[in-house]
Amino acid sequence: MKITIIGGGPGGLYFALLTKKQWPDWAVTVYERNAPDSTFGFGVVFSDETLGFLDDYDNPSYEAIRRSFAYWDDVDVHYQGHVLKAAGNGFCGCSRLTLLQILQQRCRELGVTMHFHTEVEGVEAFADSDLIVAADGLNSRIRENHRDWFQPQVDERRNYFCWLGSSREFDAFKYFFQETEYGVVVAHCYQYEPNRSTWVMEMAPEAWEGLGFGDMSEDEHIRVLEEIFDEELDGHPLIANRSIWRRFPMIRNRRWVKDNIVLLGDAQHTAHFSIGSGTKLAMESAIALFESVKTTGDVPAALEDFEASRRTEVEITQHAADVSLAWFENIDRHWGMDPEPFAFALMSRAKKLTYENLELRDSAFVERCNRWFVARERERGFDVADGTPPMFTPFTLRELTLANRVVVSPMAQYMAEDGLPDDWHLVHLGSRAVGGAGLVYTEMTCVSPDARITPGCTGLWNTAQRDAFKRIVDFVHSQSEAAICMQLGHSGRKGSTQLGWDHMDHPLPEGNWPIYSASPIPYFEGESQVPIEMSRADMDRVRDDFVRSTRLAEEAGFDMVELHMAHGYLLASFISPLTNRRSDEYGGAIENRIRYPLEVFRAMRDVWPNHKPMAVRISATDWKAGGLTDADRAALARMFKAAGVDLIDVSAGQTVPDQQPIYGRMFQTPFADHVRNEVGIPTMAVGNITTPDQVNTILMAERADLVALARPHLSDPYFTLHAGAWYQHEGQQWHRAYGAGRAQAYRNADKDREELTDLRVRTRPRTHEVLGEGEQAGYARERSAS
């Protein structure tokens, strides 16, 4: 077989050596535009896990690589005069040039043909090649020649950055944060060989422009950066190597393969430097491509297998990189934090590192953060015991103090008749209150018969419904420490539809009722009812329906009321530009689109007792182009804060059926973070939050104040009680009838956690550090859980 590789970066070279090693009689040729000793940048970073992969696939190059690396376990966060250390991270740095030279030498040993100083404009000259690997970088000419086929998407991110070096040595990965009059400048720093370290400088456009970098030469901007980081450089200079300012291009391709051409490395995908994954991603993709070739033995089948098997892993890494870079893009949002939550938020920003994972790596770091959290709660007047995890601390909204930060999210049950909650709802809500959550939400309860989503939705428009809810409220108050919140809403254009387990969001087969919306746009074009565009008279009627239901909620004894303005329902249809095309005072700018929802909220607030809190649920994004923007979200939050809202329940999407959400763990939490830390109002995070570990991660990082979980509470009504046992938290109250179960749960959980911790320690990637002559590093040092 004849293989042509265009691009002599780490990904291309590694694929070349793997294939030549496996099939020595194959003709494998690499074409590289630069000289063999020419490279952009300074160091590259690998984790112990990645080095393990390299050892598995080619030990000689692995040995050469690991013996050229500088190792560190610690990450040091230098923030406003404080240094917080998080240990146990297992990373290493190497000169990019050294890495390339090692891979080039290994290719020579195996018989790979390499041509340097060779510019390749297209693939026409390689018509006799069986496989062409386009590893020709960010600006891949091969990809661009076939742009219509590969369909690359280039998302040029907001912040400016440049790569620099220094002669200063480090014993840890360093994050240096410096505040200038124009904004924060961040230096991402690590050592990659003796007397050499990488310094990646990053800042927002406002800081970059204010400091004048756009008009400076390389030498001039280096002098300015040396002044900013004078103390951190400790007398060492910054070193340039084509250190130009750029904005990071996040590259994705709809297709990776065309005929016998396959994209690899940066031509195929990029990942932001803040998670150190560019070179790692390229080399791991080279391994995956090699495996596909080896497994199938046929080029078309191999390329099909490669794209199918590798794409998910790449997209997961890119999503983590997206979340990470967004944290740095919004650094001003977190700048006022105390050192502990700032450092914790930094370490957990990409969602891979969590409260328990960080505790396993460095218990001292998490203990310091926990001490800060407990001390802050004591300053607020709460009697919180030492070592209490964040999820078990109280939280106050007006005169309502919740026992803990765990919330049972509103979940439609579709079990009511004529809007009347029954024994099902008593058991559903009552069992979850007994299960230990600090706050329990009803499902979205509709303010009139024509406000229902389905015939099975609960309602609160008459006294019979009020009394049925009062029975539930009384049970919750008498048998648990939980508070209970009534969520009120109107379905709008998504009403008169089938039950959730039938054909959700689709019209009833018969017996449909009229539906209303901001504009006459059906949910499903050609299938859903066309909603009636609300007149002023309709608005008055619906506003008064909400007021009536609010009064009934107070009579039923609810502790809190939430107004549902999310998920494409009636009030959400006013807020989103995708569903509001009005030309009157209720359409157009966000201030107009918010006008009617604000009117409804104020009318409810006027009749709801002043000592009781009110919340609103919002969709932070529509997950579709042309929908809600970040600026819309902030403006909405500020207006409702001014109107007296106490908590914003931050959900997302479900506005239109063709939304394109980006799912993942805690995927909506960044929106709660945005609202909380930019607008300055308590928020509740919701969305694929599944474990107590994630709850504590969100709270410790100050990304939200409460955390709502839906599906975990469906499968485990006693989620919070079990979490208390898991953390051995003695302050978690169990119902007196369940006392015997408490003792057993705590014993079993203590044993289970000890066994799981031991398993995690044993399965951590081995270290690859060279410990001494003749030693087999990587097998010699056993990591401790602490």
PDB file of N, CA, C and O in Angstrom, residues 708-729:
ATOM      1  N   ALA A 708     -31.079  22.166  40.984  1.00  0.00           N
ATOM      2  CA  ALA A 708     -32.299  21.385  40.786  1.00  0.00           C
ATOM      3  C   ALA A 708     -31.999  20.126  39.990  1.00  0.00           C
ATOM      4  O   ALA A 708     -31.297  20.179  38.977  1.00  0.00           O
ATOM      5  N   LEU A 709     -32.531  19.011  40.446  1.00  0.00           N
ATOM      6  CA  LEU A 709     -32.361  17.731  39.768  1.00  0.00           C
ATOM      7  C   LEU A 709     -33.737  17.134  39.516  1.00  0.00           C
ATOM      8  O   LEU A 709     -34.583  17.092  40.412  1.00  0.00           O
ATOM      9  N   ALA A 710     -33.948  16.642  38.305  1.00  0.00           N
ATOM     10  CA  ALA A 710     -35.234  16.065  37.935  1.00  0.00           C
ATOM     11  C   ALA A 710     -35.142  14.545  37.891  1.00  0.00           C
ATOM     12  O   ALA A 710     -35.574  13.856  38.817  1.00  0.00           O
ATOM     13  N   ARG A 711     -34.548  14.001  36.834  1.00  0.00           N
ATOM     14  CA  ARG A 711     -34.528  12.543  36.654  1.00  0.00           C
ATOM     15  C   ARG A 711     -33.860  11.795  37.802  1.00  0.00           C
ATOM     16  O   ARG A 711     -34.329  10.698  38.160  1.00  0.00           O
ATOM     17  N   PRO A 712     -32.786  12.300  38.390  1.00  0.00           N
ATOM     18  CA  PRO A 712     -32.236  11.576  39.551  1.00  0.00           C
ATOM     19  C   PRO A 712     -33.247  11.411  40.675  1.00  0.00           C
ATOM     20  O   PRO A 712     -33.230  10.400  41.387  1.00  0.00           O
ATOM     21  N   HIS A 713     -34.159  12.396  40.814  1.00  0.00           N
ATOM     22  CA  HIS A 713     -35.185  12.256  41.845  1.00  0.00           C
ATOM     23  C   HIS A 713     -36.314  11.317  41.421  1.00  0.00           C
ATOM     24  O   HIS A 713     -37.033  10.795  42.284  1.00  0.00           O
ATOM     25  N   LEU A 714     -36.481  11.111  40.118  1.00  0.00           N
ATOM     26  CA  LEU A 714     -37.462  10.114  39.689  1.00  0.00           C
ATOM     27  C   LEU A 714     -37.000   8.710  40.055  1.00  0.00           C
ATOM     28  O   LEU A 714     -37.803   7.862  40.463  1.00  0.00           O
ATOM     29  N   SER A 715     -35.715   8.456  39.885  1.00  0.00           N
ATOM     30  CA  SER A 715     -35.199   7.120  40.181  1.00  0.00           C
ATOM     31  C   SER A 715     -34.866   6.946  41.652  1.00  0.00           C
ATOM     32  O   SER A 715     -34.791   5.811  42.138  1.00  0.00           O
ATOM     33  N   ASP A 716     -34.645   8.046  42.365  1.00  0.00           N
ATOM     34  CA  ASP A 716     -34.273   7.958  43.781  1.00  0.00           C
ATOM     35  C   ASP A 716     -34.898   9.124  44.546  1.00  0.00           C
ATOM     36  O   ASP A 716     -34.299  10.197  44.652  1.00  0.00           O
ATOM     37  N   PRO A 717     -36.104   8.933  45.098  1.00  0.00           N
ATOM     38  CA  PRO A 717     -36.729  10.010  45.871  1.00  0.00           C
ATOM     39  C   PRO A 717     -35.883  10.453  47.061  1.00  0.00           C
ATOM     40  O   PRO A 717     -36.035  11.576  47.540  1.00  0.00           O
ATOM     41  N   TYR A 718     -34.984   9.560  47.517  1.00  0.00           N
ATOM     42  CA  TYR A 718     -34.173   9.852  48.703  1.00  0.00           C
ATOM     43  C   TYR A 718     -32.751  10.250  48.323  1.00  0.00           C
ATOM     44  O   TYR A 718     -31.792   9.988  49.052  1.00  0.00           O
ATOM     45  N   PHE A 719     -32.640  10.919  47.190  1.00  0.00           N
ATOM     46  CA  PHE A 719     -31.348  11.336  46.666  1.00  0.00           C
ATOM     47  C   PHE A 719     -30.525  12.078  47.723  1.00  0.00           C
ATOM     48  O   PHE A 719     -29.343  11.798  47.927  1.00  0.00           O
ATOM     49  N   THR A 720     -31.133  13.036  48.406  1.00  0.00           N
ATOM     50  CA  THR A 720     -30.390  13.865  49.350  1.00  0.00           C
ATOM     51  C   THR A 720     -30.013  13.077  50.600  1.00  0.00           C
ATOM     52  O   THR A 720     -28.910  13.250  51.144  1.00  0.00           O
ATOM     53  N   LEU A 721     -30.911  12.204  51.071  1.00  0.00           N
ATOM     54  CA  LEU A 721     -30.563  11.370  52.224  1.00  0.00           C
ATOM     55  C   LEU A 721     -29.396  10.451  51.892  1.00  0.00           C
ATOM     56  O   LEU A 721     -28.470  10.274  52.696  1.00  0.00           O
ATOM     57  N   HIS A 722     -29.422   9.873  50.722  1.00  0.00           N
ATOM     58  CA  HIS A 722     -28.321   8.991  50.324  1.00  0.00           C
ATOM     59  C   HIS A 722     -27.022   9.778  50.145  1.00  0.00           C
ATOM     60  O   HIS A 722     -25.944   9.270  50.450  1.00  0.00           O
ATOM     61  N   ALA A 723     -27.138  11.028  49.663  1.00  0.00           N
ATOM     62  CA  ALA A 723     -25.944  11.873  49.558  1.00  0.00           C
ATOM     63  C   ALA A 723     -25.368  12.171  50.939  1.00  0.00           C
ATOM     64  O   ALA A 723     -24.145  12.188  51.127  1.00  0.00           O
ATOM     65  N   GLY A 724     -26.240  12.397  51.908  1.00  0.00           N
ATOM     66  CA  GLY A 724     -25.766  12.615  53.273  1.00  0.00           C
ATOM     67  C   GLY A 724     -25.003  11.427  53.804  1.00  0.00           C
ATOM     68  O   GLY A 724     -23.969  11.565  54.477  1.00  0.00           O
ATOM     69  N   ALA A 725     -25.502  10.226  53.494  1.00  0.00           N
ATOM     70  CA  ALA A 725     -24.794   9.020  53.915  1.00  0.00           C
ATOM     71  C   ALA A 725     -23.456   8.895  53.198  1.00  0.00           C
ATOM     72  O   ALA A 725     -22.437   8.526  53.796  1.00  0.00           O
ATOM     73  N   TRP A 726     -23.440   9.204  51.907  1.00  0.00           N
ATOM     74  CA  TRP A 726     -22.213   9.103  51.112  1.00  0.00           C
ATOM     75  C   TRP A 726     -21.105   9.976  51.688  1.00  0.00           C
ATOM     76  O   TRP A 726     -19.949   9.569  51.790  1.00  0.00           O
ATOM     77  N   TYR A 727     -21.482  11.189  52.097  1.00  0.00           N
ATOM     78  CA  TYR A 727     -20.492  12.118  52.656  1.00  0.00           C
ATOM     79  C   TYR A 727     -20.380  12.005  54.173  1.00  0.00           C
ATOM     80  O   TYR A 727     -19.652  12.796  54.789  1.00  0.00           O
ATOM     81  N   GLN A 728     -21.139  11.079  54.785  1.00  0.00           N
ATOM     82  CA  GLN A 728     -21.148  10.914  56.236  1.00  0.00           C
ATOM     83  C   GLN A 728     -21.481  12.231  56.933  1.00  0.00           C
ATOM     84  O   GLN A 728     -20.898  12.597  57.965  1.00  0.00           O
ATOM     85  N   HIS A 729     -22.441  12.941  56.356  1.00  0.00           N
ATOM     86  CA  HIS A 729     -22.845  14.229  56.911  1.00  0.00           C
ATOM     87  C   HIS A 729     -23.881  13.993  58.005  1.00  0.00           C
ATOM     88  O   HIS A 729     -25.011  13.571  57.742  1.00  0.00           O
TER      89      HIS A 729
END
